[in-house]
XYZ file of C-alpha atoms in Angstrom:
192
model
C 8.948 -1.394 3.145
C 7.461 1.049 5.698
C 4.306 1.283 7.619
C 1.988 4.136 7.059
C -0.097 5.334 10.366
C -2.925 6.142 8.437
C -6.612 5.000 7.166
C -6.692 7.966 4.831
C -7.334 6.350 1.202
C -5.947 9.609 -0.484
C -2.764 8.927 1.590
C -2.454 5.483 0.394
C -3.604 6.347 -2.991
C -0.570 9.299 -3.494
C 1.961 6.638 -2.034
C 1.216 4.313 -4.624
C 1.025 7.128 -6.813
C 5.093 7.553 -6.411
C 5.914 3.547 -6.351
C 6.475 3.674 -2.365
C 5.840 0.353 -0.973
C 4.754 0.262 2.352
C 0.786 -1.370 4.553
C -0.882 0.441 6.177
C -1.977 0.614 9.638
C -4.644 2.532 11.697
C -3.368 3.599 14.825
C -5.750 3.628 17.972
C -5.407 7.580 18.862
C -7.509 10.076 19.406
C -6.484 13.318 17.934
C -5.821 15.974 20.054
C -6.951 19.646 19.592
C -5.965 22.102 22.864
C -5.463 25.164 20.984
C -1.767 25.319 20.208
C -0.698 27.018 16.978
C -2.047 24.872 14.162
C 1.226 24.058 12.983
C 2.236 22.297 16.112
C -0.658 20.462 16.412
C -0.461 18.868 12.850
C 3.085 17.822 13.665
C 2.332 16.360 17.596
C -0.758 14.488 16.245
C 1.561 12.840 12.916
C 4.220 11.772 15.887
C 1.815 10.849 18.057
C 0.013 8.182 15.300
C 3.589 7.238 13.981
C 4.813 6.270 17.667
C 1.640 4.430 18.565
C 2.328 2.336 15.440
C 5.788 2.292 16.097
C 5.387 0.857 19.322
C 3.901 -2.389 17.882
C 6.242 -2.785 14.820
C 9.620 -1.355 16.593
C 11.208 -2.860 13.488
C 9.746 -0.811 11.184
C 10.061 3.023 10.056
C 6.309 4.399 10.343
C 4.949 7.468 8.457
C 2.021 9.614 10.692
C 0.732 12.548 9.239
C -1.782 14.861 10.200
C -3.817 17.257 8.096
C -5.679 20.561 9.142
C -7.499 23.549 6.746
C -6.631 27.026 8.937
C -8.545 29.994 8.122
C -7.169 33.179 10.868
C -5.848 30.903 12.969
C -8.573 28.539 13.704
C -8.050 25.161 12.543
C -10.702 23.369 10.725
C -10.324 19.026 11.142
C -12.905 16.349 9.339
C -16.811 17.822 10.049
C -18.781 15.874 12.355
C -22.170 16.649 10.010
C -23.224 18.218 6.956
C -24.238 21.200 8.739
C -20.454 21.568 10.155
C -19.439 21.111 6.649
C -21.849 23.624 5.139
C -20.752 26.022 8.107
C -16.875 25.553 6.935
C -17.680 25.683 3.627
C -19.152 29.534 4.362
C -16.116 30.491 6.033
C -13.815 29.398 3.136
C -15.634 30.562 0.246
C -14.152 33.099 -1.559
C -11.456 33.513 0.823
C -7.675 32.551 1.173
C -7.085 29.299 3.587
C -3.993 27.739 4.641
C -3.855 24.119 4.290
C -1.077 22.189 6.988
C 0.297 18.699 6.680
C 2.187 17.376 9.526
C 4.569 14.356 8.796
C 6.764 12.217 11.527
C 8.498 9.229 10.666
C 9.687 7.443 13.564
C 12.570 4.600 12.351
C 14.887 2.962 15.205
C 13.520 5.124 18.060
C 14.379 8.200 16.369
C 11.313 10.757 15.460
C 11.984 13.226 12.036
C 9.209 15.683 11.940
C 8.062 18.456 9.844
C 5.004 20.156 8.275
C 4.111 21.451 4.695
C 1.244 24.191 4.051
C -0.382 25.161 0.670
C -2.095 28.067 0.382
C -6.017 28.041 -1.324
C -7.843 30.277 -2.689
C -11.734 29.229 -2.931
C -13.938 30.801 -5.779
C -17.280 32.890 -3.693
C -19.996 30.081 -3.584
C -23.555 30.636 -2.934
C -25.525 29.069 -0.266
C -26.921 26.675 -2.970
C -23.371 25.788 -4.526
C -22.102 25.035 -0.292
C -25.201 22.845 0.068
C -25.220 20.761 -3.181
C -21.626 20.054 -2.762
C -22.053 19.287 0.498
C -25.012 17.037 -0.241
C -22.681 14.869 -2.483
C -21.319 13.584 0.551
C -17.815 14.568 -0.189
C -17.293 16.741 2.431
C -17.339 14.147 5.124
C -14.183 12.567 6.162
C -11.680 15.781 4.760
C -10.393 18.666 6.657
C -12.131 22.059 5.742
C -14.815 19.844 4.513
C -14.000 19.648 0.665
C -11.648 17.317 -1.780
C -9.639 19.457 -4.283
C -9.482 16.104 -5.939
C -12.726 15.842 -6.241
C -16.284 17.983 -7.091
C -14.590 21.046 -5.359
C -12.074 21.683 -7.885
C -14.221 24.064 -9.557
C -14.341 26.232 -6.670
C -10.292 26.466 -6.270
C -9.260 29.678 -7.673
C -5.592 29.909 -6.971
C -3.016 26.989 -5.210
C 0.535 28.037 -3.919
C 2.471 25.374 -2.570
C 1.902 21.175 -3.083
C -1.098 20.469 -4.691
C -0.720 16.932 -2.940
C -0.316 18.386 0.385
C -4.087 19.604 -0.143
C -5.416 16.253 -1.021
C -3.567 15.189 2.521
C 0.073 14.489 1.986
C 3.058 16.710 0.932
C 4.969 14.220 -1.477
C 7.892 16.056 -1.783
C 8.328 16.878 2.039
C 7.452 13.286 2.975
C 10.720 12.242 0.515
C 13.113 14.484 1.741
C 12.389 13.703 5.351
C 12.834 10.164 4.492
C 15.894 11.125 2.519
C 17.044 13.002 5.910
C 16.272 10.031 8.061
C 17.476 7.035 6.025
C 14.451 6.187 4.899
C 13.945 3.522 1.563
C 10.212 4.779 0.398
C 10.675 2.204 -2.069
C 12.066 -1.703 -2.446
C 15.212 -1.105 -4.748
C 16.172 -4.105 -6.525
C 20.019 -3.957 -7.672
C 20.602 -7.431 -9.333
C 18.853 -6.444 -12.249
């Protein structure tokens, strides 16, 4: 059993989507933004939740991850209001976005890190389609201010790369760095 840093619900929800066992665990960070490349500040702000949960539960390996929409090089986090979400929404629409997932697992002391990005194509939305989607309330609490899970699925033209990386959490990548670190994702029970 591990210990996801994490209060995401789509983060939980594809972990138990793949059988992992593991609790989860918000850690008390604030995450930074200073301008470095959007890759390495997806990666430093995964570590930086793992550690701070790893730091309480030494015993334990903890998952952080960190999730950011990029459109030329400007990152785009969880919008503070509609408006920032309807704003977001403008920029993306009908234009090709990068979306970056961070992971860290920290087990024994030891930090593995790496990141995972999906490219997305969004459909051109009017200033009517932004609005009603963003009036659904969806856009709150998601980087780039949709959820390809969700209502905004319609407006996804074209994916390249892990569709679960979008919704917040590369699967695959998360695996293989566990693989790569020793990591058990899941209770194995060999006396059956």
């Amino acid at each position: 059993m591990f210990i996801l840093a994490s209060a995401s619900p789509r983060r939980r929800a594809l972990l138990r989507q793949i059988g992992a066992k593991f609790v989860s665990i918000t850690p008390a960070i604030d995450e930074i933004e200073d301008g470095e490349h959007p890759r390495d500040a997806v990666i430093r702000n995964a570590l930086v939740k793992a550690r701070k949960v790893a730091e309480e539960y030494p015993d334990h390996a903890v998952l952080g991850a960190d999730t950011a929409v990029v459109l030329n090089g400007k990152s785009f986090g969880k919008p503070r209001d509609a408006a920032e979400a309807r704003h977001v929404l403008s920029l993306l629409e009908g234009r090709q976005h990068s979306v970056l997932t961070g992971i860290a697992w920290v087990i024994d002391g030891h930090a593995y890190t790496d990141a995972a990005e999906t490219l997305v194509r969004f459909a051109p939305m009017t200033e009517a389609e932004i609005a009603a989607y963003v009036a659904t309330g969806e856009s709150m609490g998601k980087a780039g201010a949709y959820a390809i899970q969700g209502r905004a699925a319609i407006y996804i033209e074209e994916l390249h790369g892990s569709f679960s990386n979008v919704v917040g959490l590369p699967l695959h990548a998360v695996a293989a760095l566990a693989k790569t670190a020793g990591i058990a994702m899941e209770d194995t029970d060999e006396s059956a």
